[in-house]
Coordinates of C-alpha atoms and ligand atoms in Angstrom, one line a residue:
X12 CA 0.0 0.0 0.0
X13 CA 1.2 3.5 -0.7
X14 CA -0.2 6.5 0.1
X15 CA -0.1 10.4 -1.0
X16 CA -0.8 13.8 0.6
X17 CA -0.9 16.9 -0.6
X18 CA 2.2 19.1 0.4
X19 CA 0.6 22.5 0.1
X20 CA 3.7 24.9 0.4
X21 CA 5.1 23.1 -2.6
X22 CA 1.4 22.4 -4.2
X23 CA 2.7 18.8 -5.2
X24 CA 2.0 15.5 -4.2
X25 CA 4.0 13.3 -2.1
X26 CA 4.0 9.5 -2.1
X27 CA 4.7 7.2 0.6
X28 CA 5.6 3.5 -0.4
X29 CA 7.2 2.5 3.1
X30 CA 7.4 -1.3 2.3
X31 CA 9.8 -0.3 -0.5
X32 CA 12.1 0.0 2.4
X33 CA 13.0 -4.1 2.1
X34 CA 13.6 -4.0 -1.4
X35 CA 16.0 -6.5 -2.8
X36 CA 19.4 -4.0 -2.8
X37 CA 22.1 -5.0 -4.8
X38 CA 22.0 -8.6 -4.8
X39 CA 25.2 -11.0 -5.2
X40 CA 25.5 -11.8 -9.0
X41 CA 23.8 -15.1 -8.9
X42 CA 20.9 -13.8 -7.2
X43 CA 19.8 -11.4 -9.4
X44 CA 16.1 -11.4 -9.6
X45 CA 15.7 -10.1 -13.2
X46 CA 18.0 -12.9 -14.8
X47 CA 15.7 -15.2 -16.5
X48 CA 15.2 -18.6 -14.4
X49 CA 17.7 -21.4 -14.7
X50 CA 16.5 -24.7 -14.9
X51 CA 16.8 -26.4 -11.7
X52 CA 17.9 -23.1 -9.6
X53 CA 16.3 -21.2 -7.8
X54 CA 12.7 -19.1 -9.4
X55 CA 13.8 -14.8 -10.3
X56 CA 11.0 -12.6 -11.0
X57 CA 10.9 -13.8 -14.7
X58 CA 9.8 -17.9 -14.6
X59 CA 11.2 -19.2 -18.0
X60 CA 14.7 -19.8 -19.0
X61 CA 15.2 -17.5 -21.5
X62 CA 13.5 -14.2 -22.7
X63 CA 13.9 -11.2 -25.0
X64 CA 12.2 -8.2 -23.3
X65 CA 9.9 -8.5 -20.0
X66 CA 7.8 -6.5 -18.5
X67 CA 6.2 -7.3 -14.9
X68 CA 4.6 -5.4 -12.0
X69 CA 6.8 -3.8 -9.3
X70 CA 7.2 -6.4 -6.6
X71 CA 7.9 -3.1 -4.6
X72 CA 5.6 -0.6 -6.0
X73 CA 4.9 3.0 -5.7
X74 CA 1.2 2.6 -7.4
X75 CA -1.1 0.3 -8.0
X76 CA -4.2 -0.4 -9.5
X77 CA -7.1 0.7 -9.3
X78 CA -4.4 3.9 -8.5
X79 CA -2.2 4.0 -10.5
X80 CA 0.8 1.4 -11.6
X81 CA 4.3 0.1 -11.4
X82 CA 6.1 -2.1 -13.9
X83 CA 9.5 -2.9 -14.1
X84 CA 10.9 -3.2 -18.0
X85 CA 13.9 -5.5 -18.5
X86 CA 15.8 -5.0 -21.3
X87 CA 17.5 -8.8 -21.6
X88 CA 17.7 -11.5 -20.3
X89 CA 21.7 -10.7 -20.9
X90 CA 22.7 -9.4 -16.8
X91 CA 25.6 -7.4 -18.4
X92 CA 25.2 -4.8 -20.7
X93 CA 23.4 -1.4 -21.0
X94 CA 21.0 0.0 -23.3
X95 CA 23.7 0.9 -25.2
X96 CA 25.1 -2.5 -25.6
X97 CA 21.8 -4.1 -26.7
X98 CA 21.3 -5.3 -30.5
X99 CA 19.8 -2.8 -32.7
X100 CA 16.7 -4.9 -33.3
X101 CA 16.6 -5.4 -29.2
X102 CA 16.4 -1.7 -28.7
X103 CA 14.4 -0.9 -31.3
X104 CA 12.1 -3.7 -30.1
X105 CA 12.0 -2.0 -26.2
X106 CA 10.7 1.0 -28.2
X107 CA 7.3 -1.0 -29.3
X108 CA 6.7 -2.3 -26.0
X109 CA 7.5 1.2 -24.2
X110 CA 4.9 2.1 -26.9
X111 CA 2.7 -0.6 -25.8
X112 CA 2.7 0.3 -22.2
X113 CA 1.9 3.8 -23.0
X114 CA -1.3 2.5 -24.8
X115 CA -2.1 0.3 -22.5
X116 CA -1.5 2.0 -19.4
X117 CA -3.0 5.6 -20.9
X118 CA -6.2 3.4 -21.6
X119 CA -6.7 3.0 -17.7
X120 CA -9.1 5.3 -15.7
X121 CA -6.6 5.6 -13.1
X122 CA -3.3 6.4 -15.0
X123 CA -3.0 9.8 -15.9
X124 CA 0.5 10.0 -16.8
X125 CA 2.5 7.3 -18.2
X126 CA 6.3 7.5 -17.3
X127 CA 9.0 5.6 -18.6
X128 CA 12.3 6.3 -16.9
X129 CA 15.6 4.7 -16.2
X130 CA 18.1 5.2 -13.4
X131 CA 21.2 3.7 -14.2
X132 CA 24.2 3.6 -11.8
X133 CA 24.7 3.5 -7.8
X134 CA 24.9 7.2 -8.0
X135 CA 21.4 7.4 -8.7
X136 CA 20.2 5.0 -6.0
X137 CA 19.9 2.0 -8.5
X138 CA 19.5 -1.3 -6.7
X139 CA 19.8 -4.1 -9.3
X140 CA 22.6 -4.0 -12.2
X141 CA 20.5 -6.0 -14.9
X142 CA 19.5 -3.8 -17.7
X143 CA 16.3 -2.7 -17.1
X144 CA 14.2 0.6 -17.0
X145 CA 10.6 1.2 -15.2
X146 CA 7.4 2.8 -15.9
X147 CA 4.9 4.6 -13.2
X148 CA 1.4 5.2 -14.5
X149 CA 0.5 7.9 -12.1
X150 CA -3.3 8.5 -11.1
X151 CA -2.3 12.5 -11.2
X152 CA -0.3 14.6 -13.6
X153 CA 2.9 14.9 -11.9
X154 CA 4.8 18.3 -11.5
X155 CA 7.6 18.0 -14.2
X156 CA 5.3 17.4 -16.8
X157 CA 2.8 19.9 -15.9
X158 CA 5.6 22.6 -16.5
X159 CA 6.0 21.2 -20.0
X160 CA 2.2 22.0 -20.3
X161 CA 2.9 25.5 -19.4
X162 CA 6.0 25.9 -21.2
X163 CA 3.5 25.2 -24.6
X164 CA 0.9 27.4 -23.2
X165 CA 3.8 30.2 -22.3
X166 CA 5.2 30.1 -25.7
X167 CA 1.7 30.2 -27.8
X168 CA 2.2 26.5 -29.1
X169 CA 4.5 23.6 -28.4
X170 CA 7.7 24.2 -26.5
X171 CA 9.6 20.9 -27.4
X172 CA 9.1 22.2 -31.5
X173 CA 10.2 25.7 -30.7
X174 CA 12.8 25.0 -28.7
X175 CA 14.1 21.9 -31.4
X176 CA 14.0 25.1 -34.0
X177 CA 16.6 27.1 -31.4
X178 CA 18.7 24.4 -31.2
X179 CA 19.2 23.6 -34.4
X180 CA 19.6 27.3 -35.7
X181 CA 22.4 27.3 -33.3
X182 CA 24.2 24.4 -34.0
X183 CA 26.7 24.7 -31.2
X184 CA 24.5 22.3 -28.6
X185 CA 24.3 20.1 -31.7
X186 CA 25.4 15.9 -30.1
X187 CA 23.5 13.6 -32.8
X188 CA 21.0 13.6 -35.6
X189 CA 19.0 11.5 -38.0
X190 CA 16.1 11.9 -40.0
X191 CA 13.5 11.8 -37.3
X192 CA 15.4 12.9 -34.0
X193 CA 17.4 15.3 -33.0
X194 CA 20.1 14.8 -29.7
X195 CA 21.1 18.2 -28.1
X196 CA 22.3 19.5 -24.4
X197 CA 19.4 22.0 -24.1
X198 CA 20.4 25.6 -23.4
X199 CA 19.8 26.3 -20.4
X200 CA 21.0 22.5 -19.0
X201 CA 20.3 22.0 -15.4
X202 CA 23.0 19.2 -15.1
X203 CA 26.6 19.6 -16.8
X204 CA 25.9 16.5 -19.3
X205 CA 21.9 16.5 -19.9
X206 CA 21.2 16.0 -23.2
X207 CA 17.7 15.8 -25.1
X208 CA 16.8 13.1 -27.5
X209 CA 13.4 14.8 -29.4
X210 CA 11.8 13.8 -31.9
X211 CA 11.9 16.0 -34.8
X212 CA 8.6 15.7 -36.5
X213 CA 5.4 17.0 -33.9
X214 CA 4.9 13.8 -32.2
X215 CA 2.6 13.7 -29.2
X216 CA 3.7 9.7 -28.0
X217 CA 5.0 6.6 -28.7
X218 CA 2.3 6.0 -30.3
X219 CA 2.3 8.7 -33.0
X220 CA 5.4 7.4 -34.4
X221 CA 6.3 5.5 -37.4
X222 CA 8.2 2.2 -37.0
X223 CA 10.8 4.2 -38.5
X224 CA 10.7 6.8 -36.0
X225 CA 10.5 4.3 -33.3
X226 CA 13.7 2.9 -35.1
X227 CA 15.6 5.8 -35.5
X228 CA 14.9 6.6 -31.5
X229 CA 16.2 3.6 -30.7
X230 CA 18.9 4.4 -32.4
X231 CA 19.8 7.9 -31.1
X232 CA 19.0 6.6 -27.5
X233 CA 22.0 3.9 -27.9
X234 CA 24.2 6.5 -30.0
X235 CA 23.9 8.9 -27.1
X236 CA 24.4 6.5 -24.1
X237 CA 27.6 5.2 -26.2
X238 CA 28.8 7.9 -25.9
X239 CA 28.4 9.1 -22.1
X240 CA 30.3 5.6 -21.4
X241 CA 33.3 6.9 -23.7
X242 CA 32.9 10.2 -21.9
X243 CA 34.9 9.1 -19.0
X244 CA 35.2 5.1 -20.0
X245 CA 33.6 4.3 -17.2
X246 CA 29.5 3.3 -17.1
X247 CA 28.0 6.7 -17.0
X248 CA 25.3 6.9 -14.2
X249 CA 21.9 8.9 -15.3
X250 CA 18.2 8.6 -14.8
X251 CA 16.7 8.7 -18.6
X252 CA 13.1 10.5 -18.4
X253 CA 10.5 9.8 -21.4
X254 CA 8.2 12.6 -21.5
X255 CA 4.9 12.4 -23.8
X256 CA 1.5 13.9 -23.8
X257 CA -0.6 13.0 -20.6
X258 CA -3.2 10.4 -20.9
X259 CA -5.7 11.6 -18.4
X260 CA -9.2 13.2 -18.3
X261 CA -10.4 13.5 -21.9
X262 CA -7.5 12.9 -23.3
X263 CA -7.5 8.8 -25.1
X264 CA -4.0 7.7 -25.6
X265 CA -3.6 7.3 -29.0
X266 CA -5.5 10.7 -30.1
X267 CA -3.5 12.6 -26.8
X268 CA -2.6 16.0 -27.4
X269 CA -0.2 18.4 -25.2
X270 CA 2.7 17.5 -25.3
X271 CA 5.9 16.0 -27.9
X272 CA 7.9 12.8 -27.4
X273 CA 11.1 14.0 -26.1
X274 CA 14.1 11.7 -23.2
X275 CA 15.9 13.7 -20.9
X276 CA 19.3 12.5 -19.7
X277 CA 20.1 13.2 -15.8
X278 CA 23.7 13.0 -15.5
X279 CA 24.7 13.2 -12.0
X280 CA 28.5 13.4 -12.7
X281 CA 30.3 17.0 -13.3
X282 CA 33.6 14.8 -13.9
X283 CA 34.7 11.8 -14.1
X284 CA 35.0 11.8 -10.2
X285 CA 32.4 14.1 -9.6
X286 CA 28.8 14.2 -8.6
X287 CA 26.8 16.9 -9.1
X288 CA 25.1 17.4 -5.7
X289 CA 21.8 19.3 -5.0
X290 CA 22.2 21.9 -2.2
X291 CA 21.2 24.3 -0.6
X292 CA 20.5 26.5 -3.9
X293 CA 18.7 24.1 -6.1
X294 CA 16.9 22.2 -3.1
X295 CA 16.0 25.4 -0.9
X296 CA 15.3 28.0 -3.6
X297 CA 15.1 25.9 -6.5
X298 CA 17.9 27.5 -8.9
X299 CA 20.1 24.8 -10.3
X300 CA 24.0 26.7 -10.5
X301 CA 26.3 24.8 -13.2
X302 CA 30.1 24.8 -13.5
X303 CA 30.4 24.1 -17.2
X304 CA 28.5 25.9 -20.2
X305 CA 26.3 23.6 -22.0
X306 CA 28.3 24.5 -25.0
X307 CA 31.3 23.3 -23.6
X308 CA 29.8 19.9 -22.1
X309 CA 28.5 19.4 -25.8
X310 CA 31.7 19.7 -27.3
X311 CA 33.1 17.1 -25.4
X312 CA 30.2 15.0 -26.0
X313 CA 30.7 15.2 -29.6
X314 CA 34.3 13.8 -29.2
X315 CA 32.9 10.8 -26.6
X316 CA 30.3 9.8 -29.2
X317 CA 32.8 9.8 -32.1
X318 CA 35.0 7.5 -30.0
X319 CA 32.3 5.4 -28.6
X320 CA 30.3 5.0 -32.3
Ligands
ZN16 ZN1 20.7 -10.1 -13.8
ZN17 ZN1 6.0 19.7 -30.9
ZN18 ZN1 10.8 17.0 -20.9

């Protein structure tokens, strides 16, 4: 059971999932509980002895139905690796089930945001190393996307296109392109290495995509996490935000509206040794400060996905 109040000087919601407290946390390596089961041994989250992509519910959830949901997404049944080290048809495959959560998920009465994130590394509190991602379907439209909402209503139309336009009149942010996304540190990043993968066409979800849109994702998404590991050749630590149109109220999931299929990257390093911690400035007043240009981070991104391609 979780449950949420209202925190009124911050006018957001707060949940509370205190059994999450036992949560498996990182296992030894034969007991991971994503691997797929091996005959005879003992039975991991995922009963058969080999897969290709799984999704499940959270054994430790933050949601669930009839409010809201929790699934965990794993990527293989490989327990090394990253998304950037899955086969081209894998990843681009984890884009049509991502896109199949989103419809399903969206469909429900008591999702009203679909979100498909990844935290990858220690450094962002991750507590199994197998390959894998989650999605919450949250029964209220969370803060972060909310902005986004305003950022389209502030600007007289969508945010994501006009700010795609900026980028790409300026060139300088520039990390990776194709023909239907764009990869970019935004402007005004809040971390020294985020980086935007958006798609460059008006697309609202998953599921307004092409299969070769969905492809080409796929393909940005591994170019640019290749790259972050060649950064500092080490596995580069980020949480990975998807952020589409919301699903809730009116709005059905494959006609939604309000918003444009764009992944964050959360970098929590600064430098190879680094992390980026939030203080008293970006915790108390809410103003992130950087030590690095988003220019300047993007010119050495550049180099690390040249070397890591
Ligand atoms: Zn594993
Ligand atoms: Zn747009
Ligand atoms: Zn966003």
């Amino acid at each position: 059971m979780s449950e949420e109040r209202f925190n009124e000087l911050r006018g957001e919601q707060v949940v509370y999932a205190i059994h999450r407290q036992d949560r498996t946390f990182l296992p030894a390596r034969d007991h991971c509980p994503l691997d797929a089961t091996r005959p005879g041994g003992p039975e991991t989250e995922i009963p058969v002895p080999a897969f290709e992509i799984a999704v499940f519910d959270n054994r430790f959830p933050a949601f669930t139905a009839p409010h809201g949901a929790a699934e965990v997404v794993v990527y293989t049944d490989d327990h090394d690796g990253s998304l950037a080290t899955l086969a081209p048809a894998r990843a681009e495959a984890l884009m049509w089930v991502w896109r199949h959560r989103y419809l399903e998920l969206g469909a429900r009465k008591d999702v009203e945001y679909v979100f498909i994130f990844e935290n990858r590394g220690v450094e962002v509190g991750v507590t199994l190393h197998h390959p894998h991602g989650q999605i919450y379907g949250y029964p209220f439209l969370p803060p972060v996307p909310a902005l986004e909402l305003a950022a389209d209503a502030r600007l007289g139309g969508c945010a994501p296109c006009a700010l795609l336009a900026e980028e790409l009149s300026a060139g300088g942010r520039l990390l990776h392109q194709n023909d239907g996304v764009v990869a970019y540190v935004p402007f005004a990043a809040r971390w020294g290495y985020e980086v935007h993968v958006t798609m460059r066409e008006h697309r609202a979800s998953l599921a307004a995509c092409s299969a070769e849109e969905l492809r080409l994702l796929a393909e940005a998404l591994q170019t640019v996490v290749r790259g972050f590991d060649a950064l500092f050749e080490r596995p580069f630590p980020y949480v990975m935000a998807v952020h589409q149109a919301p699903t809730g109220g009116d709005r059905s999931p494959s006609a939604a509206g309000g918003g444009h299929l764009h992944v964050e990257f959360y970098p929590p390093l600064r430098t190879a040794e680094k992390l980026k911690y939030l203080a008293g400035s970006e915790q108390g007043a809410g103003t992130f400060i950087g030590d690095m240009l988003p220019e300047e981070s993007a010119a050495e991104l550049r180099e690390a996905i040249a070397r890591g391609a």
